[in-house]
């Protein structure tokens, strides 16, 4: 079985731009969560979607939004990029939010 | 804010030695998970221990959980160079995982 996939692998943007990151879950997984990991820190929770509905949101501004599609894949959008948005963005999927969460390889976003 | 806190922040051991790292957390949990991260890439799931379990084994890994002390430990036995990585504990509270800052383990050949 393929693992969690994320695209793109790397991304360079300038301040004020918008970015869309994508995640495809493991087959059978209906829960998708997004995390931001700044260098030297642990991942911080951004969103969780289960069965295409938002279940929870972390302490992130409204510039961050996400959605989940009928095939359970997900997109994370970040508008009006700031330098501080530079980070590794990780997607995690699971059969539900109460089971093991499996992470993708991440998207490295650099904002200049 | 981060719920779990790993200790120590960094650990350097000789190949073949055991590595132990600890995790403390603040609120009640459904389960606690340990992850490994190599070179700032994706996290690899190592083990999940539920709140009603006290100890769990997986290969060379042993995890304990003490809910009365709100703490967990991860033991890696007979370490190998490939175990060099950052290790994170994550507490599962409802729908999200809360991570600590991690323990960086270096295994010297």
XYZ file of N, CA, C and O in Angstrom:
884
model
N 0.840 -1.202 0.000
C 0.000 0.000 0.000
C 0.871 1.246 0.000
O 1.860 1.314 0.706
N 0.485 2.249 -0.794
C 1.222 3.495 -0.793
C 0.961 4.209 0.513
O -0.114 4.115 1.102
N 1.960 4.953 0.963
C 1.804 5.736 2.172
C 1.123 7.040 1.872
O 0.615 7.275 0.769
N 1.145 7.930 2.838
C 0.594 9.263 2.657
C 1.507 10.032 1.695
O 2.733 10.018 1.855
N 0.915 10.668 0.704
C 1.718 11.446 -0.235
C 1.356 12.921 -0.124
O 0.187 13.263 0.126
N 2.367 13.763 -0.320
C 2.169 15.198 -0.275
C 2.858 15.838 -1.476
O 3.902 15.361 -1.923
N 2.257 16.905 -1.958
C 2.885 17.649 -3.050
C 2.625 19.130 -2.879
O 1.587 19.518 -2.314
N 3.552 19.983 -3.328
C 4.877 19.602 -3.812
C 5.808 19.270 -2.657
O 5.427 19.398 -1.504
N 7.039 18.868 -2.975
C 8.027 18.551 -1.947
C 8.615 19.824 -1.365
O 8.794 19.939 -0.149
N 8.940 20.738 -2.244
C 9.490 22.028 -1.844
C 8.754 23.136 -2.583
O 8.257 22.926 -3.692
N 8.746 24.300 -1.941
C 8.045 25.439 -2.531
C 8.700 26.718 -2.032
O 8.973 26.848 -0.827
N 8.960 27.634 -2.946
C 9.489 28.942 -2.553
C 8.509 30.001 -3.025
O 8.143 30.044 -4.204
N 8.080 30.849 -2.098
C 7.122 31.909 -2.399
C 7.647 33.213 -1.821
O 8.572 33.224 -1.006
N 7.046 34.316 -2.229
C 7.387 35.613 -1.656
C 6.238 36.094 -0.783
O 5.092 35.626 -0.909
N 6.562 37.012 0.091
C 5.561 37.548 1.009
C 4.339 38.072 0.257
O 4.476 38.695 -0.785
N 3.160 37.804 0.798
C 1.929 38.268 0.188
C 1.297 37.293 -0.778
O 0.113 37.418 -1.097
N 2.090 36.319 -1.251
C 1.539 35.346 -2.187
C 0.663 34.335 -1.470
O 0.552 34.311 -0.244
N 0.029 33.486 -2.271
C -0.838 32.438 -1.748
C -0.257 31.077 -2.148
O 0.421 30.968 -3.177
N -0.501 30.066 -1.335
C 0.040 28.743 -1.635
C -1.016 27.669 -1.347
O -1.860 27.838 -0.451
N -0.980 26.615 -2.143
C -1.862 25.464 -1.929
C -1.024 24.208 -1.815
O -0.213 23.917 -2.706
N -1.195 23.478 -0.742
C -0.479 22.232 -0.511
C -1.490 21.084 -0.565
O -2.639 21.239 -0.148
N -1.023 19.929 -1.053
C -1.935 18.808 -1.264
C -1.496 17.561 -0.536
O -0.306 17.325 -0.351
N -2.479 16.766 -0.166
C -2.227 15.540 0.602
C -3.171 14.445 0.131
O -4.389 14.665 0.017
N -2.612 13.264 -0.115
C -3.431 12.093 -0.448
C -3.267 11.062 0.650
O -2.140 10.656 0.954
N -4.365 10.609 1.239
C -4.267 9.693 2.374
C -4.009 8.254 1.950
O -4.150 7.898 0.776
N -3.642 7.462 2.934
C -3.567 6.022 2.738
C -4.980 5.524 2.426
O -5.954 6.011 3.023
N -5.079 4.552 1.533
C -6.375 4.011 1.159
C -7.137 3.528 2.394
O -6.587 2.795 3.228
N -8.383 3.964 2.524
C -9.203 3.574 3.667
C -9.183 4.571 4.813
O -9.985 4.465 5.744
N -8.257 5.517 4.753
C -8.193 6.534 5.808
C -9.136 7.673 5.486
O -9.116 8.221 4.384
N -9.962 8.043 6.466
C -10.948 9.090 6.255
C -10.615 10.375 7.013
O -11.255 11.390 6.836
N -9.631 10.303 7.865
C -9.235 11.455 8.676
C -7.947 12.054 8.121
O -6.977 11.317 7.861
N -7.939 13.351 7.914
C -6.741 14.054 7.446
C -6.492 15.248 8.355
O -7.405 16.038 8.618
N -5.259 15.349 8.837
C -4.878 16.472 9.692
C -3.670 17.170 9.085
O -2.846 16.538 8.416
N -3.567 18.457 9.347
C -2.439 19.260 8.885
C -1.682 19.805 10.093
O -2.295 20.241 11.079
N -0.344 19.784 9.986
C 0.517 20.291 11.038
C 1.582 21.187 10.425
O 2.030 20.973 9.302
N 1.994 22.182 11.208
C 3.114 23.050 10.818
C 4.278 22.777 11.760
O 4.099 22.745 12.989
N 5.462 22.556 11.185
C 6.637 22.331 12.012
C 7.708 23.354 11.663
O 8.303 23.303 10.593
N 7.943 24.242 12.587
C 9.015 25.218 12.448
C 10.314 24.563 12.909
O 10.307 23.707 13.796
N 11.414 24.965 12.307
C 12.710 24.363 12.596
C 12.997 24.352 14.094
O 12.871 25.371 14.769
N 13.340 23.185 14.610
C 13.721 23.054 16.000
C 12.560 22.831 16.966
O 12.777 22.710 18.171
N 11.356 22.772 16.432
C 10.180 22.578 17.274
C 9.401 21.346 16.832
O 9.631 20.781 15.767
N 8.465 20.937 17.673
C 7.576 19.857 17.296
C 6.445 20.378 16.427
O 6.193 21.574 16.360
N 5.760 19.482 15.727
C 4.641 19.899 14.877
C 3.520 20.544 15.676
O 3.232 20.135 16.806
N 2.890 21.545 15.076
C 1.756 22.235 15.686
C 0.514 21.956 14.855
O 0.519 22.102 13.631
N -0.568 21.595 15.523
C -1.810 21.237 14.854
C -2.455 22.448 14.189
O -2.589 23.512 14.817
N -2.868 22.261 12.906
C -3.554 23.330 12.198
C -5.034 22.997 12.025
O -5.924 23.755 12.416
N -5.325 21.869 11.358
C -6.711 21.464 11.067
C -6.828 19.948 11.152
O -5.867 19.241 10.927
N -8.063 19.484 11.396
C -8.398 18.101 11.118
C -9.728 18.033 10.389
O -10.677 18.725 10.746
N -9.769 17.187 9.369
C -10.994 16.901 8.644
C -11.292 15.418 8.756
O -10.404 14.582 8.681
N -12.560 15.119 8.970
C -13.022 13.734 9.017
C -14.314 13.648 8.240
O -15.245 14.414 8.502
N -14.353 12.716 7.296
C -15.529 12.581 6.428
C -15.942 13.934 5.832
O -17.126 14.293 5.818
N -14.954 14.676 5.377
C -15.122 15.922 4.647
C -15.630 17.094 5.485
O -15.948 18.151 4.947
N -15.662 16.913 6.795
C -16.078 18.008 7.652
C -14.947 18.387 8.591
O -14.216 17.525 9.091
N -14.821 19.693 8.864
C -13.787 20.150 9.779
C -14.143 19.727 11.197
O -15.210 20.063 11.714
N -13.224 19.021 11.824
C -13.464 18.569 13.208
C -12.794 19.474 14.220
O -13.206 19.530 15.368
N -11.746 20.128 13.791
C -11.042 20.961 14.742
C -10.054 21.871 14.048
O -9.611 21.595 12.926
N -9.706 22.935 14.722
C -8.796 23.917 14.184
C -7.865 24.363 15.303
O -8.317 24.610 16.423
N -6.588 24.468 14.978
C -5.622 24.945 15.950
C -5.573 26.458 15.987
O -6.365 27.150 15.353
N -4.607 26.975 16.719
C -4.477 28.410 16.922
C -3.724 29.059 15.764
O -2.581 29.497 15.906
N -4.370 29.079 14.617
C -3.791 29.681 13.418
C -4.768 30.714 12.862
O -5.988 30.567 13.001
N -4.230 31.768 12.217
C -5.103 32.834 11.705
C -5.968 32.350 10.541
O -5.740 31.288 9.969
N -6.936 33.193 10.191
C -7.876 32.846 9.120
C -7.213 32.773 7.752
O -7.847 32.325 6.790
N -5.966 33.214 7.678
C -5.240 33.079 6.407
C -5.050 31.606 6.029
O -4.791 31.272 4.879
N -5.160 30.751 7.019
C -5.031 29.312 6.797
C -6.431 28.715 6.622
O -7.334 28.963 7.440
N -6.602 27.949 5.551
C -7.870 27.265 5.329
C -7.580 25.902 4.710
O -6.487 25.668 4.176
N -8.537 25.023 4.792
C -8.342 23.687 4.240
C -9.684 23.113 3.807
O -10.746 23.640 4.162
N -9.613 22.048 3.044
C -10.822 21.329 2.689
C -10.459 19.878 2.397
O -9.303 19.553 2.121
N -11.467 19.021 2.453
C -11.280 17.612 2.158
C -12.261 17.240 1.048
O -13.424 17.623 1.082
N -11.769 16.482 0.098
C -12.554 16.127 -1.077
C -13.259 14.775 -0.895
O -12.918 14.023 0.027
N -14.224 14.449 -1.777
C -14.930 13.160 -1.658
C -14.015 11.944 -1.631
O -14.369 10.921 -1.044
N -12.844 12.024 -2.263
C -11.911 10.880 -2.224
C -11.005 10.954 -0.995
O -10.034 10.198 -0.905
N -11.292 11.839 -0.079
C -10.594 12.021 1.207
C -9.255 12.717 1.091
O -8.608 12.941 2.120
N -8.827 13.079 -0.110
C -7.623 13.897 -0.215
C -7.928 15.288 0.326
O -9.101 15.646 0.537
N -6.886 16.065 0.544
C -7.087 17.355 1.199
C -6.140 18.398 0.632
O -5.073 18.073 0.099
N -6.546 19.637 0.739
C -5.705 20.775 0.393
C -5.639 21.725 1.569
O -6.635 21.938 2.270
N -4.451 22.299 1.760
C -4.244 23.358 2.737
C -3.886 24.615 1.960
O -2.987 24.581 1.132
N -4.604 25.689 2.198
C -4.339 26.968 1.547
C -3.860 27.980 2.583
O -4.411 28.053 3.691
N -2.854 28.727 2.188
C -2.376 29.809 3.045
C -2.324 31.071 2.192
O -1.661 31.090 1.152
N -3.041 32.091 2.617
C -3.072 33.365 1.894
C -2.144 34.377 2.545
O -1.766 34.228 3.717
N -1.815 35.418 1.772
C -1.030 36.546 2.301
C 0.158 36.055 3.114
O 0.299 36.368 4.301
N 1.013 35.276 2.476
C 2.135 34.641 3.166
C 3.026 35.636 3.888
O 3.314 36.733 3.398
N 3.460 35.214 5.077
C 4.409 35.965 5.886
C 5.701 35.178 5.990
O 5.705 33.954 5.813
N 6.788 35.879 6.339
C 8.067 35.182 6.503
C 7.940 34.059 7.529
O 8.538 32.990 7.379
N 7.156 34.292 8.562
C 6.982 33.315 9.637
C 6.229 32.064 9.238
O 6.148 31.121 10.019
N 5.671 32.066 8.031
C 4.984 30.861 7.554
C 5.962 29.840 6.990
O 5.563 28.723 6.657
N 7.228 30.211 6.892
C 8.245 29.270 6.421
C 8.339 28.113 7.409
O 8.597 28.313 8.597
N 8.127 26.915 6.917
C 8.074 25.748 7.797
C 7.911 24.493 6.959
O 7.738 24.554 5.738
N 7.961 23.358 7.653
C 7.611 22.075 7.042
C 6.136 21.817 7.345
O 5.728 21.848 8.508
N 5.340 21.612 6.322
C 3.900 21.353 6.506
C 3.659 19.862 6.322
O 3.946 19.289 5.273
N 3.126 19.273 7.352
C 2.934 17.833 7.403
C 1.457 17.476 7.370
O 0.629 18.135 8.006
N 1.160 16.441 6.646
C -0.192 15.908 6.585
C -0.182 14.555 7.288
O 0.755 13.766 7.119
N -1.192 14.277 8.072
C -1.304 12.986 8.766
C -2.687 12.410 8.513
O -3.684 13.143 8.548
N -2.752 11.125 8.258
C -4.050 10.502 8.006
C -4.225 9.285 8.898
O -3.259 8.675 9.361
N -5.501 8.950 9.124
C -5.816 7.797 9.946
C -7.217 7.306 9.636
O -7.996 7.995 8.978
N -7.513 6.097 10.115
C -8.865 5.572 9.921
C -9.874 6.429 10.666
O -11.006 6.605 10.244
N -9.439 6.941 11.808
C -10.220 7.905 12.561
C -9.219 8.701 13.373
O -8.024 8.414 13.364
N -9.708 9.687 14.081
C -8.798 10.507 14.867
C -8.325 9.775 16.116
O -7.436 10.243 16.808
N -8.890 8.573 16.409
C -8.527 7.855 17.624
C -7.550 6.735 17.362
O -7.211 5.973 18.254
N -7.125 6.601 16.111
C -6.168 5.562 15.762
C -4.815 6.187 15.446
O -4.647 7.393 15.480
N -3.834 5.297 15.136
C -2.525 5.787 14.739
C -2.663 6.778 13.588
O -3.456 6.575 12.676
N -1.875 7.828 13.683
C -1.841 8.818 12.614
C -0.538 8.629 11.831
O 0.541 8.607 12.419
N -0.650 8.505 10.528
C 0.503 8.268 9.667
C 0.806 9.541 8.879
O -0.082 10.106 8.232
N 2.061 9.950 8.937
C 2.455 11.220 8.355
C 3.050 11.047 6.956
O 3.718 10.050 6.666
N 2.826 12.054 6.133
C 3.476 12.135 4.840
C 4.863 12.737 4.993
O 5.258 13.138 6.092
N 5.621 12.830 3.878
C 6.996 13.338 3.942
C 7.080 14.845 4.136
O 8.144 15.363 4.458
N 5.958 15.541 3.979
C 5.941 16.976 4.213
C 6.223 17.811 2.980
O 6.780 17.337 1.981
N 5.816 19.069 3.057
C 6.138 20.084 2.049
C 6.927 21.170 2.747
O 6.470 21.745 3.738
N 8.131 21.411 2.239
C 8.980 22.460 2.807
C 8.638 23.761 2.116
O 8.889 23.918 0.930
N 8.054 24.712 2.853
C 7.688 26.023 2.314
C 8.676 27.059 2.800
O 8.911 27.190 4.002
N 9.241 27.796 1.863
C 10.131 28.912 2.182
C 9.489 30.188 1.661
O 9.133 30.273 0.482
N 9.324 31.155 2.545
C 8.755 32.442 2.159
C 9.866 33.497 2.217
O 10.506 33.682 3.262
N 10.106 34.146 1.078
C 11.184 35.143 1.000
C 10.629 36.553 1.052
O 9.463 36.778 0.666
N -0.088 25.821 21.936
C 0.889 25.477 22.967
C 1.139 23.977 22.917
O 0.277 23.200 22.501
N 2.343 23.562 23.320
C 2.713 22.168 23.240
C 2.400 21.504 24.557
O 2.763 21.979 25.622
N 1.772 20.332 24.492
C 1.389 19.635 25.704
C 2.509 18.780 26.225
O 2.806 18.799 27.403
N 3.144 18.007 25.341
C 4.179 17.097 25.795
C 5.529 17.777 25.835
O 5.815 18.675 25.057
N 6.339 17.340 26.763
C 7.712 17.835 26.837
C 8.640 16.652 26.978
O 8.493 15.846 27.895
N 9.610 16.536 26.054
C 10.549 15.443 26.101
C 11.791 15.833 26.895
O 12.214 17.003 26.914
N 12.388 14.838 27.488
C 13.600 15.036 28.268
C 14.466 13.795 28.106
O 13.968 12.680 28.221
N 15.768 13.896 27.778
C 16.498 15.163 27.592
C 16.226 15.768 26.210
O 15.591 15.144 25.375
N 16.734 16.965 25.970
C 16.599 17.573 24.653
C 17.491 16.876 23.644
O 17.160 16.788 22.463
N 18.657 16.394 24.125
C 19.587 15.724 23.229
C 20.272 14.595 23.974
O 20.462 14.649 25.192
N 20.671 13.578 23.221
C 21.244 12.366 23.793
C 22.261 11.821 22.810
O 21.951 11.659 21.620
N 23.461 11.514 23.296
C 24.491 10.933 22.441
C 24.965 9.637 23.077
O 25.376 9.629 24.240
N 24.861 8.546 22.336
C 25.231 7.242 22.886
C 26.079 6.463 21.887
O 26.113 6.796 20.689
N 26.733 5.428 22.382
C 27.541 4.551 21.553
C 26.642 3.458 20.967
O 25.661 3.032 21.603
N 26.957 3.033 19.769
C 26.215 1.943 19.145
C 26.202 0.739 20.081
O 27.219 0.396 20.692
N 25.033 0.143 20.223
C 24.888 -1.016 21.106
C 24.343 -0.663 22.478
O 23.827 -1.533 23.182
N 24.459 0.587 22.864
C 23.932 1.020 24.155
C 22.415 1.234 24.050
O 21.849 1.300 22.964
N 21.799 1.364 25.211
C 20.367 1.666 25.252
C 20.156 3.172 25.351
O 20.985 3.887 25.928
N 19.048 3.633 24.792
C 18.675 5.050 24.867
C 17.313 5.167 25.521
O 16.370 4.457 25.133
N 17.227 6.032 26.507
C 15.952 6.261 27.192
C 15.596 7.732 27.135
O 16.431 8.595 27.407
N 14.367 8.013 26.770
C 13.897 9.395 26.774
C 12.516 9.434 27.418
O 11.775 8.440 27.389
N 12.212 10.564 28.024
C 10.983 10.699 28.788
C 10.098 11.785 28.213
O 10.563 12.699 27.525
N 8.812 11.655 28.514
C 7.824 12.607 28.026
C 6.869 12.908 29.170
O 6.352 11.984 29.818
N 6.646 14.184 29.418
C 5.653 14.569 30.417
C 4.559 15.379 29.736
O 4.828 16.086 28.760
N 3.343 15.265 30.234
C 2.232 15.989 29.636
C 1.337 16.545 30.735
O 1.529 16.241 31.917
N 0.364 17.363 30.339
C -0.351 18.148 31.352
C -1.803 17.732 31.574
O -2.310 17.836 32.684
N -2.484 17.315 30.517
C -3.915 17.028 30.678
C -4.199 15.552 30.411
O -3.332 14.813 29.957
N -5.416 15.138 30.673
C -5.779 13.733 30.455
C -5.733 13.414 28.959
O -5.901 14.296 28.114
N -5.475 12.161 28.650
C -5.272 11.749 27.258
C -6.070 10.501 26.923
O -6.455 9.749 27.807
N -6.321 10.305 25.628
C -6.892 9.050 25.149
C -5.771 8.035 24.916
O -5.908 6.864 25.241
N -4.712 8.503 24.281
C -3.553 7.652 24.064
C -2.323 8.531 23.884
O -2.429 9.769 23.814
N -1.167 7.912 23.831
C 0.096 8.626 23.622
C 0.852 7.889 22.530
O 0.903 6.648 22.527
N 1.391 8.631 21.605
C 2.105 8.028 20.483
C 3.542 8.553 20.442
O 3.799 9.697 20.817
N 4.444 7.715 19.997
C 5.837 8.096 19.793
C 6.143 8.053 18.298
O 5.727 7.117 17.599
N 6.892 9.071 17.848
C 7.270 9.182 16.448
C 8.771 9.421 16.338
O 9.410 9.963 17.249
N 9.326 9.046 15.183
C 10.721 9.319 14.848
C 10.750 10.198 13.608
O 9.938 10.022 12.684
N 11.689 11.146 13.598
C 11.839 12.016 12.437
C 13.308 12.084 12.061
O 14.153 12.426 12.885
N 13.586 11.768 10.807
C 14.955 11.817 10.291
C 15.131 13.080 9.458
O 14.353 13.331 8.534
N 16.146 13.853 9.790
C 16.585 14.992 8.969
C 15.441 15.894 8.526
O 15.372 16.287 7.365
N 14.540 16.236 9.438
C 13.489 17.197 9.140
C 12.487 16.752 8.096
O 11.851 17.590 7.469
N 12.366 15.448 7.915
C 11.362 14.953 6.967
C 10.136 14.459 7.730
O 9.903 14.839 8.852
N 9.314 13.625 7.078
C 8.077 13.180 7.693
C 8.308 12.350 8.941
O 9.365 11.780 9.143
N 7.281 12.304 9.793
C 7.370 11.541 11.031
C 6.977 10.086 10.785
O 6.001 9.806 10.100
N 7.733 9.182 11.377
C 7.439 7.755 11.279
C 6.797 7.309 12.585
O 7.360 7.527 13.669
N 5.626 6.693 12.491
C 4.929 6.235 13.690
C 5.656 5.033 14.278
O 5.954 4.061 13.581
N 5.967 5.096 15.578
C 6.682 4.008 16.234
C 5.740 3.127 17.046
O 5.744 1.898 16.902
N 4.956 3.747 17.910
C 4.141 2.953 18.821
C 3.031 3.817 19.415
O 3.222 5.017 19.611
N 1.891 3.227 19.652
C 0.768 3.890 20.320
C 0.459 3.125 21.587
O 0.371 1.890 21.566
N 0.322 3.824 22.692
C -0.060 3.195 23.951
C -1.321 3.905 24.447
O -1.385 5.141 24.482
N -2.324 3.124 24.779
C -3.604 3.694 25.194
C -3.555 4.020 26.683
O -2.747 3.493 27.436
N -4.469 4.860 27.107
C -4.436 5.366 28.483
C -4.646 4.264 29.517
O -4.261 4.427 30.677
N -5.223 3.129 29.122
C -5.443 2.033 30.081
C -4.320 0.980 30.014
O -4.405 -0.060 30.660
N -3.280 1.268 29.243
C -2.135 0.367 29.157
C -0.966 0.952 29.937
O -0.827 2.175 30.042
N -0.089 0.101 30.431
C 1.044 0.557 31.234
C 2.374 0.356 30.526
O 3.338 1.086 30.773
N 2.427 -0.650 29.653
C 3.684 -0.951 28.976
C 3.372 -1.598 27.634
O 2.405 -2.343 27.506
N 4.229 -1.299 26.655
C 4.046 -1.884 25.332
C 5.410 -2.078 24.683
O 6.325 -1.271 24.889
N 5.538 -3.165 23.926
C 6.805 -3.478 23.278
C 6.587 -3.571 21.773
O 5.529 -4.003 21.305
N 7.623 -3.162 21.027
C 7.614 -3.348 19.588
C 9.058 -3.468 19.131
O 9.783 -2.489 19.085
N 9.484 -4.691 18.838
C 10.873 -4.915 18.440
C 11.820 -4.459 19.527
O 11.738 -4.913 20.670
N 12.722 -3.536 19.199
C 13.693 -3.031 20.177
C 13.141 -1.846 20.995
O 13.874 -1.234 21.758
N 11.887 -1.543 20.837
C 11.267 -0.413 21.541
C 10.424 -0.891 22.706
O 9.717 -1.893 22.616
N 10.539 -0.149 23.814
C 9.684 -0.407 24.965
C 9.144 0.929 25.447
O 9.910 1.848 25.697
N 7.838 1.032 25.540
C 7.198 2.254 25.992
C 6.434 1.982 27.271
O 5.763 0.960 27.390
N 6.561 2.897 28.212
C 5.762 2.817 29.433
C 4.899 4.071 29.542
O 5.224 5.118 28.984
N 3.809 3.936 30.252
C 2.898 5.051 30.473
C 2.443 5.039 31.924
O 1.970 4.013 32.418
N 2.602 6.166 32.594
C 2.141 6.329 33.971
C 1.170 7.507 33.972
O 1.585 8.660 34.024
N -0.120 7.217 33.930
C -1.113 8.298 33.837
C -1.220 9.069 35.150
O -1.611 10.233 35.140
N -0.851 8.439 36.258
C -0.921 9.161 37.540
C 0.146 10.247 37.606
O -0.061 11.293 38.221
N 1.278 9.993 36.955
C 2.362 10.985 36.914
C 2.349 11.780 35.615
O 3.183 12.661 35.413
N 1.421 11.433 34.714
C 1.349 12.087 33.407
C 2.718 12.047 32.729
O 3.282 13.093 32.346
N 3.247 10.841 32.600
C 4.550 10.696 31.975
C 4.637 9.385 31.217
O 3.922 8.418 31.500
N 5.554 9.375 30.250
C 5.810 8.192 29.436
C 7.301 8.130 29.172
O 8.005 9.147 29.231
N 7.796 6.930 28.905
C 9.191 6.793 28.525
C 9.304 5.878 27.321
O 8.488 4.976 27.123
N 10.320 6.155 26.526
C 10.648 5.324 25.358
C 12.056 4.803 25.541
O 12.987 5.590 25.733
N 12.210 3.494 25.489
C 13.515 2.847 25.580
C 13.824 2.198 24.247
O 13.010 1.435 23.730
N 14.990 2.522 23.707
C 15.484 1.841 22.507
C 16.658 0.986 22.946
O 17.660 1.510 23.456
N 16.545 -0.301 22.775
C 17.627 -1.188 23.195
C 18.581 -1.467 22.037
O 18.201 -1.399 20.868
N 19.831 -1.762 22.393
C 20.852 -2.140 21.404
C 20.843 -1.183 20.211
O 20.608 -1.584 19.069
N 21.082 0.088 20.478
C 20.943 1.116 19.450
C 21.872 0.886 18.261
O 22.959 0.297 18.390
N 21.417 1.391 17.122
C 22.174 1.299 15.871
C 22.342 2.700 15.296
O 21.600 3.610 15.648
N 23.276 2.852 14.382
C 23.490 4.159 13.749
C 22.209 4.666 13.098
O 21.926 5.866 13.097
N 21.402 3.751 12.573
C 20.155 4.129 11.902
C 19.111 4.686 12.863
O 18.099 5.253 12.426
N 19.343 4.541 14.171
C 18.413 5.103 15.158
C 18.646 6.594 15.377
O 17.874 7.248 16.093
N 19.722 7.134 14.788
C 19.988 8.569 14.883
C 18.829 9.337 14.271
O 18.526 9.189 13.087
N 18.161 10.149 15.093
C 16.952 10.838 14.647
C 16.435 11.702 15.794
O 16.980 11.681 16.901
N 15.366 12.434 15.540
C 14.630 13.127 16.602
C 13.404 12.298 16.943
O 12.748 11.757 16.057
N 13.125 12.210 18.227
C 12.002 11.410 18.706
C 11.005 12.327 19.412
O 11.395 13.149 20.237
N 9.745 12.156 19.055
C 8.685 12.997 19.609
C 7.617 12.140 20.270
O 7.238 11.088 19.732
N 7.137 12.614 21.407
C 5.916 12.034 21.950
C 4.767 12.946 21.574
O 4.940 14.159 21.419
N 3.610 12.374 21.379
C 2.423 13.141 21.004
C 1.238 12.611 21.786
O 0.940 11.419 21.754
N 0.584 13.498 22.488
C -0.602 13.096 23.240
C -1.838 13.316 22.394
O -1.950 14.314 21.677
N -2.719 12.349 22.442
C -3.960 12.395 21.684
C -5.069 12.838 22.614
O -5.452 12.099 23.512
N -5.534 14.049 22.397
C -6.623 14.586 23.196
C -7.752 14.950 22.250
O -7.691 15.976 21.580
N -8.734 14.074 22.141
C -9.840 14.228 21.201
C -9.331 14.099 19.775
O -8.859 13.053 19.391
N -9.355 15.156 19.007
C -9.091 15.015 17.578
C -7.689 15.401 17.156
O -7.337 15.258 16.003
N -6.865 15.907 18.055
C -5.569 16.395 17.607
C -4.436 15.786 18.422
O -4.619 15.336 19.548
N -3.255 15.782 17.800
C -2.038 15.374 18.483
C -1.298 16.616 18.945
O -1.165 17.586 18.194
N -0.808 16.579 20.173
C -0.001 17.665 20.705
C 1.399 17.146 20.947
O 1.585 16.185 21.701
N 2.377 17.770 20.288
C 3.766 17.308 20.318
C 4.620 18.153 21.243
O 4.381 19.352 21.430
N 5.667 17.512 21.771
C 6.707 18.248 22.447
C 7.760 18.687 21.441
O 7.602 18.500 20.229
N 8.859 19.228 21.949
C 9.925 19.729 21.077
C 10.860 18.619 20.631
O 11.692 18.823 19.751
N 10.750 17.436 21.256
C 11.518 16.282 20.790
C 12.842 16.082 21.489
O 13.385 16.983 22.134
N 13.343 14.868 21.379
C 14.675 14.500 21.854
C 15.503 14.108 20.636
O 15.092 13.226 19.867
N 16.652 14.753 20.476
C 17.551 14.422 19.361
C 18.538 13.368 19.838
O 19.298 13.607 20.773
N 18.501 12.213 19.199
C 19.372 11.101 19.568
C 20.445 10.917 18.503
O 20.127 10.821 17.313
N 21.694 10.875 18.952
C 22.819 10.608 18.050
C 23.471 9.315 18.509
O 23.877 9.200 19.669
N 23.572 8.359 17.614
C 24.214 7.077 17.911
C 25.562 7.060 17.221
O 25.646 7.104 15.985
N 26.625 6.975 18.013
C 27.993 7.008 17.483
C 28.472 5.601 17.170
O 28.255 4.675 17.947
N 29.127 5.456 16.041
C 29.618 4.133 15.627
C 30.847 3.712 16.431
O 31.559 4.567 16.990
